[in-house]
Coordinates of N, CA and C in Angstrom, one line a residue:
E138 N 79.0 -20.6 42.9 CA 80.1 -20.5 43.9 C 79.5 -20.0 45.2
N139 N 78.7 -19.0 45.2 CA 78.1 -18.4 46.5 C 76.7 -18.9 46.7
L140 N 76.3 -19.9 46.0 CA 74.9 -20.4 46.2 C 74.7 -21.0 47.5
A141 N 75.8 -21.6 48.1 CA 75.7 -22.2 49.4 C 75.5 -21.2 50.5
H142 N 75.8 -20.0 50.2 CA 75.7 -18.9 51.2 C 74.4 -18.2 51.2
T143 N 73.5 -18.7 50.3 CA 72.2 -18.0 50.2 C 71.3 -18.1 51.4
N144 N 70.8 -17.0 51.8 CA 69.8 -17.0 53.0 C 68.5 -17.4 52.4
T145 N 68.0 -18.6 52.9 CA 66.7 -19.1 52.3 C 65.6 -18.2 52.6
A146 N 65.5 -17.6 53.7 CA 64.4 -16.7 54.0 C 64.4 -15.5 53.1
E147 N 65.6 -14.9 52.9 CA 65.7 -13.7 51.9 C 65.3 -14.1 50.5
L148 N 65.7 -15.3 50.1 CA 65.4 -15.8 48.8 C 63.9 -16.0 48.6
L149 N 63.2 -16.6 49.7 CA 61.8 -16.8 49.6 C 61.0 -15.4 49.6
I150 N 61.5 -14.5 50.3 CA 60.9 -13.1 50.3 C 61.0 -12.5 48.9
S151 N 62.2 -12.7 48.3 CA 62.4 -12.2 46.9 C 61.5 -12.8 45.9
V152 N 61.4 -14.1 46.0 CA 60.5 -14.9 45.1 C 59.1 -14.5 45.2
V153 N 58.6 -14.3 46.4 CA 57.2 -13.9 46.7 C 57.0 -12.5 46.1
C154 N 58.0 -11.6 46.3 CA 57.8 -10.2 45.8 C 57.8 -10.2 44.3
L155 N 58.6 -11.0 43.7 CA 58.6 -11.1 42.2 C 57.3 -11.7 41.7
A156 N 56.7 -12.7 42.5 CA 55.5 -13.3 42.1 C 54.3 -12.3 42.1
V157 N 54.5 -11.2 42.9 CA 53.5 -10.2 43.0 C 53.8 -9.1 42.0
L158 N 55.0 -8.7 41.9 CA 55.4 -7.6 41.0 C 55.1 -7.8 39.5
V159 N 55.4 -9.0 39.0 CA 55.3 -9.2 37.6 C 53.8 -9.2 37.2
P160 N 52.9 -9.9 37.9 CA 51.5 -9.8 37.4 C 50.9 -8.4 37.6
V161 N 51.2 -7.7 38.6 CA 50.7 -6.4 38.8 C 51.2 -5.4 37.7
K162 N 52.5 -5.6 37.4 CA 53.0 -4.7 36.3 C 52.2 -5.0 35.0
E163 N 51.9 -6.3 34.8 CA 51.1 -6.7 33.6 C 49.7 -6.1 33.6
V164 N 49.1 -6.1 34.8 CA 47.8 -5.5 35.0 C 47.9 -4.0 34.7
N165 N 48.9 -3.3 35.2 CA 49.1 -1.9 34.9 C 49.2 -1.6 33.4
T166 N 49.9 -2.5 32.7 CA 50.1 -2.3 31.3 C 48.7 -2.5 30.5
R167 N 48.0 -3.6 30.9 CA 46.8 -3.9 30.2 C 45.6 -2.9 30.5
C168 N 45.6 -2.4 31.8 CA 44.5 -1.5 32.2 C 44.9 -0.1 32.2
R169 N 45.9 0.3 31.4 CA 46.4 1.6 31.4 C 45.3 2.7 31.1
R170 N 44.4 2.3 30.2 CA 43.3 3.3 29.9 C 42.3 3.4 31.0
R171 N 42.0 2.3 31.7 CA 41.0 2.4 32.8 C 41.5 2.9 34.1
L172 N 42.8 2.7 34.4 CA 43.4 3.3 35.6 C 43.9 4.7 35.4
R173 N 43.4 5.6 36.2 CA 43.9 7.0 36.1 C 45.4 7.0 36.4
T174 N 45.8 6.3 37.5 CA 47.2 6.3 37.9 C 47.6 4.8 38.0
P175 N 48.7 4.4 37.6 CA 49.1 3.0 37.7 C 49.4 2.7 39.2
I176 N 49.2 1.4 39.5 CA 49.4 1.0 40.9 C 50.9 1.0 41.2
P177 N 51.3 1.7 42.3 CA 52.7 1.8 42.6 C 53.2 0.6 43.4
V178 N 53.1 -0.5 42.7 CA 53.4 -1.8 43.3 C 54.8 -1.9 43.9
E179 N 55.8 -1.2 43.2 CA 57.2 -1.4 43.7 C 57.4 -0.8 45.1
I180 N 56.9 0.4 45.3 CA 57.0 1.0 46.6 C 56.2 0.3 47.7
L181 N 55.0 -0.2 47.2 CA 54.1 -1.0 48.1 C 54.8 -2.2 48.6
M182 N 55.5 -2.9 47.7 CA 56.2 -4.2 48.0 C 57.3 -3.9 49.0
V183 N 58.1 -2.8 48.8 CA 59.2 -2.5 49.7 C 58.6 -2.3 51.1
I184 N 57.5 -1.5 51.2 CA 57.0 -1.2 52.5 C 56.4 -2.4 53.1
I185 N 55.6 -3.2 52.4 CA 55.0 -4.4 53.0 C 56.1 -5.4 53.4
A186 N 57.0 -5.7 52.5 CA 58.1 -6.7 52.9 C 58.9 -6.2 54.1
T187 N 59.2 -4.9 54.2 CA 59.9 -4.4 55.3 C 59.1 -4.6 56.6
C188 N 57.8 -4.2 56.5 CA 56.9 -4.3 57.7 C 56.8 -5.8 58.1
V189 N 56.5 -6.7 57.2 CA 56.4 -8.1 57.5 C 57.6 -8.7 58.1
T190 N 58.8 -8.3 57.6 CA 60.0 -8.8 58.1 C 60.3 -8.3 59.5
Y191 N 60.0 -7.0 59.7 CA 60.2 -6.4 61.0 C 59.2 -7.0 62.1
A192 N 57.9 -7.1 61.7 CA 56.9 -7.6 62.6 C 57.1 -9.0 63.0
S193 N 57.6 -9.8 62.1 CA 57.7 -11.3 62.3 C 59.1 -11.6 62.9
S194 N 59.9 -10.6 63.1 CA 61.3 -10.8 63.7 C 62.1 -11.7 62.9
L195 N 62.0 -11.6 61.6 CA 62.9 -12.4 60.7 C 64.3 -12.1 60.8
N196 N 64.6 -10.8 61.2 CA 66.0 -10.4 61.4 C 66.7 -11.2 62.5
S197 N 66.0 -11.5 63.5 CA 66.7 -12.3 64.6 C 66.5 -13.8 64.4
S198 N 65.4 -14.2 63.8 CA 65.2 -15.7 63.6 C 66.0 -16.2 62.5
Y199 N 66.0 -15.5 61.3 CA 66.6 -16.1 60.1 C 67.7 -15.2 59.6
N200 N 68.2 -14.2 60.3 CA 69.2 -13.4 59.9 C 68.9 -12.6 58.7
V201 N 67.7 -12.2 58.5 CA 67.3 -11.3 57.4 C 67.6 -9.9 57.7
E202 N 68.4 -9.3 56.8 CA 68.9 -7.9 57.1 C 67.7 -6.9 56.8
I203 N 67.5 -6.0 57.7 CA 66.6 -4.9 57.6 C 67.3 -3.6 57.6
V204 N 66.9 -2.7 56.8 CA 67.5 -1.4 56.7 C 67.4 -0.7 58.1
G205 N 68.5 -0.3 58.6 CA 68.5 0.4 59.9 C 68.2 1.8 59.8
H206 N 68.9 2.6 60.7 CA 68.7 4.0 60.7 C 69.2 4.7 59.4
I207 N 68.4 5.5 58.8 CA 68.8 6.3 57.6 C 68.9 7.7 58.0
P208 N 70.1 8.3 57.9 CA 70.2 9.7 58.4 C 69.4 10.6 57.5
A209 N 68.9 11.7 58.1 CA 68.1 12.7 57.3 C 69.0 13.6 56.5
G210 N 68.5 14.1 55.4 CA 69.2 15.0 54.6 C 70.3 14.4 53.7
F211 N 71.0 15.3 53.1 CA 72.1 14.8 52.2 C 73.4 15.0 52.9
P212 N 74.4 14.2 52.5 CA 75.8 14.5 53.1 C 76.3 15.8 52.5
K213 N 77.3 16.3 53.2 CA 77.9 17.6 52.7 C 78.7 17.3 51.4
P214 N 78.6 18.2 50.5 CA 79.4 18.0 49.2 C 80.9 17.9 49.5
Q215 N 81.6 17.1 48.8 CA 83.0 17.0 48.9 C 83.6 16.6 47.5
L216 N 84.8 16.9 47.3 CA 85.5 16.5 46.1 C 85.7 15.0 46.1
P217 N 85.6 14.4 44.9 CA 85.8 13.0 44.8 C 87.3 12.6 45.1
A218 N 87.5 11.4 45.4 CA 88.9 10.9 45.6 C 89.6 10.8 44.2
F219 N 90.6 11.6 44.0 CA 91.3 11.6 42.7 C 92.0 10.3 42.4
H220 N 92.3 9.5 43.4 CA 93.0 8.3 43.1 C 92.1 7.2 42.4
T221 N 90.8 7.5 42.5 CA 89.8 6.5 41.8 C 89.6 6.8 40.4
F222 N 90.0 8.0 39.9 CA 89.7 8.4 38.5 C 90.3 7.4 37.5
P223 N 91.5 6.9 37.6 CA 92.0 5.9 36.6 C 91.2 4.7 36.5
A224 N 90.7 4.2 37.6 CA 89.9 3.0 37.6 C 88.5 3.2 37.0
I225 N 88.0 4.4 37.3 CA 86.7 4.8 36.7 C 86.8 5.0 35.2
A226 N 87.8 5.8 34.8 CA 88.0 6.1 33.4 C 88.3 4.8 32.6
G227 N 89.0 3.8 33.2 CA 89.3 2.6 32.5 C 88.0 1.7 32.3
D228 N 87.0 1.9 33.0 CA 85.7 1.2 32.8 C 84.9 1.7 31.7
T229 N 85.1 2.9 31.2 CA 84.3 3.5 30.2 C 84.7 3.0 28.8

């Protein structure tokens, strides 16, 4: 139903990331004894994909969404909205 709304550039980035993630995870599993620490491929892929997207201006050319400003720290604690409890309890 929503396949027609797929952003081709975002789909291509996702496929390339998966094509890197899966083999490197397999290498991590097979070389567990030889590697002191596993290769942190997940965080590396996030950093690399974000940098490539930003550097190549894919956000303006192909409407690829890039994470904007992320506020520092945690939000102030607050009580949850009580009107959502029936919907949440119904899901369990």
